[in-house]
XYZ file of N, CA and C in Angstrom:
153
model
N 9.955 64.301 -45.070
C 10.044 65.697 -45.243
C 9.358 66.819 -44.933
N 10.260 67.689 -44.897
C 10.101 69.088 -44.076
C 8.594 70.089 -44.370
N 7.870 70.199 -43.404
C 6.545 70.350 -43.869
C 6.527 71.525 -45.098
N 7.389 72.681 -44.838
C 7.323 73.590 -45.640
C 7.502 72.705 -47.233
N 8.740 72.308 -47.253
C 8.878 71.446 -48.670
C 7.753 70.575 -49.014
N 7.127 70.101 -48.309
C 5.933 68.398 -48.860
C 4.521 69.797 -49.101
N 4.699 70.879 -48.673
C 3.626 71.906 -49.090
C 4.078 72.590 -50.242
N 4.967 72.989 -50.547
C 5.650 73.680 -51.353
C 5.538 72.606 -52.896
N 5.922 71.314 -53.104
C 5.831 70.306 -53.999
C 4.320 69.873 -54.342
N 3.131 70.117 -53.075
C 2.100 69.994 -54.077
C 1.492 70.974 -54.401
N 1.911 72.038 -54.359
C 1.555 72.984 -55.114
C 0.879 72.873 -56.580
N -0.267 74.078 -56.846
C -0.830 73.403 -58.281
C 0.260 73.727 -59.120
N 0.820 74.550 -59.048
C 2.209 74.874 -60.347
C 3.134 73.644 -60.531
N 3.460 73.180 -59.195
C 4.760 72.410 -59.123
C 4.790 71.068 -59.840
N 3.825 70.640 -60.105
C 3.635 68.950 -60.607
C 3.878 69.533 -62.270
N 2.786 70.267 -62.721
C 3.388 70.367 -64.343
C 4.284 70.737 -64.473
N 5.240 71.508 -63.714
C 6.416 72.477 -63.800
C 7.403 71.124 -63.644
N 7.353 70.320 -62.605
C 8.434 69.092 -62.441
C 8.208 68.549 -63.584
N 6.662 68.090 -64.341
C 6.656 67.124 -65.251
C 7.336 67.395 -66.590
N 7.598 68.970 -66.776
C 7.821 69.431 -68.002
C 9.159 69.212 -67.861
N 9.899 69.569 -66.730
C 11.201 69.244 -66.618
C 11.679 67.992 -66.580
N 11.470 67.306 -66.433
C 11.442 65.922 -66.410
C 11.376 65.286 -67.697
N 10.733 65.549 -68.724
C 10.193 64.888 -69.419
C 11.353 64.161 -70.519
N 12.459 65.240 -70.667
C 13.904 65.018 -71.786
C 14.058 63.589 -71.030
N 14.091 63.427 -69.687
C 15.059 62.797 -68.791
C 14.234 61.298 -69.211
N 12.631 61.458 -68.980
C 11.619 60.070 -69.122
C 12.030 59.464 -70.557
N 12.339 60.532 -71.416
C 12.403 60.353 -72.835
C 13.840 59.512 -72.930
N 14.412 58.985 -72.378
C 15.848 58.547 -72.179
C 15.988 57.434 -71.946
N 14.931 56.683 -72.203
C 14.529 55.084 -71.961
C 14.760 55.259 -69.857
N 14.481 56.354 -69.363
C 14.897 56.272 -68.391
C 16.143 56.223 -67.236
N 17.022 55.887 -68.278
C 18.233 55.956 -67.516
C 19.076 57.293 -67.308
N 18.507 58.596 -67.796
C 18.857 59.881 -67.497
C 18.405 60.263 -65.973
N 16.947 59.674 -66.183
C 16.165 59.527 -64.684
C 16.548 59.069 -63.649
N 17.204 57.907 -63.810
C 18.012 56.947 -62.806
C 19.001 57.523 -62.507
N 20.052 58.354 -63.016
C 21.450 58.634 -62.484
C 20.561 59.771 -62.047
N 20.040 60.907 -62.199
C 19.478 62.111 -61.377
C 18.868 61.247 -60.120
N 18.260 60.536 -60.227
C 17.742 60.009 -58.838
C 19.108 59.397 -58.070
N 19.544 58.808 -58.546
C 20.735 57.926 -57.937
C 21.564 59.371 -57.311
N 22.194 60.354 -58.095
C 22.603 61.771 -57.827
C 21.745 61.908 -56.948
N 20.758 62.534 -56.447
C 20.019 63.257 -55.146
C 19.997 62.121 -54.182
N 19.773 60.934 -54.412
C 20.121 59.980 -53.246
C 21.563 59.953 -52.844
N 22.428 60.149 -53.696
C 24.050 60.348 -52.904
C 24.480 61.768 -52.295
N 23.336 62.857 -52.304
C 23.504 63.515 -51.807
C 24.477 64.638 -52.581
N 24.360 64.780 -54.226
C 24.979 65.522 -54.734
C 26.296 64.773 -55.031
N 26.781 63.625 -54.540
C 28.173 63.625 -54.799
C 28.756 62.735 -56.201
N 29.020 63.743 -56.994
C 29.507 62.785 -58.170
C 30.389 61.653 -58.327
N 31.142 61.277 -57.243
C 31.878 60.324 -57.165
C 31.034 59.284 -56.636
N 29.959 59.383 -55.684
C 29.203 57.900 -55.201
C 28.045 57.654 -56.567
N 27.663 59.119 -56.975
C 26.998 58.349 -58.356
C 27.468 57.600 -59.109
N 28.702 57.766 -59.718
C 29.422 57.066 -60.347
C 29.844 55.734 -60.307
N 29.614 55.487 -59.170
C 29.835 53.831 -58.562
C 28.884 53.055 -59.133
């Protein structure tokens, strides 16, 4: 991870904000969070995520 990104994600405000925004995905039995993770891993490719 780039040093700038790493520093930004360690900011005191990042963790609570990320947790708040990801809560609905976690509340879906993890399926939506898994889809998001796959989407990001596949570099935002809908076609690869769907496979």
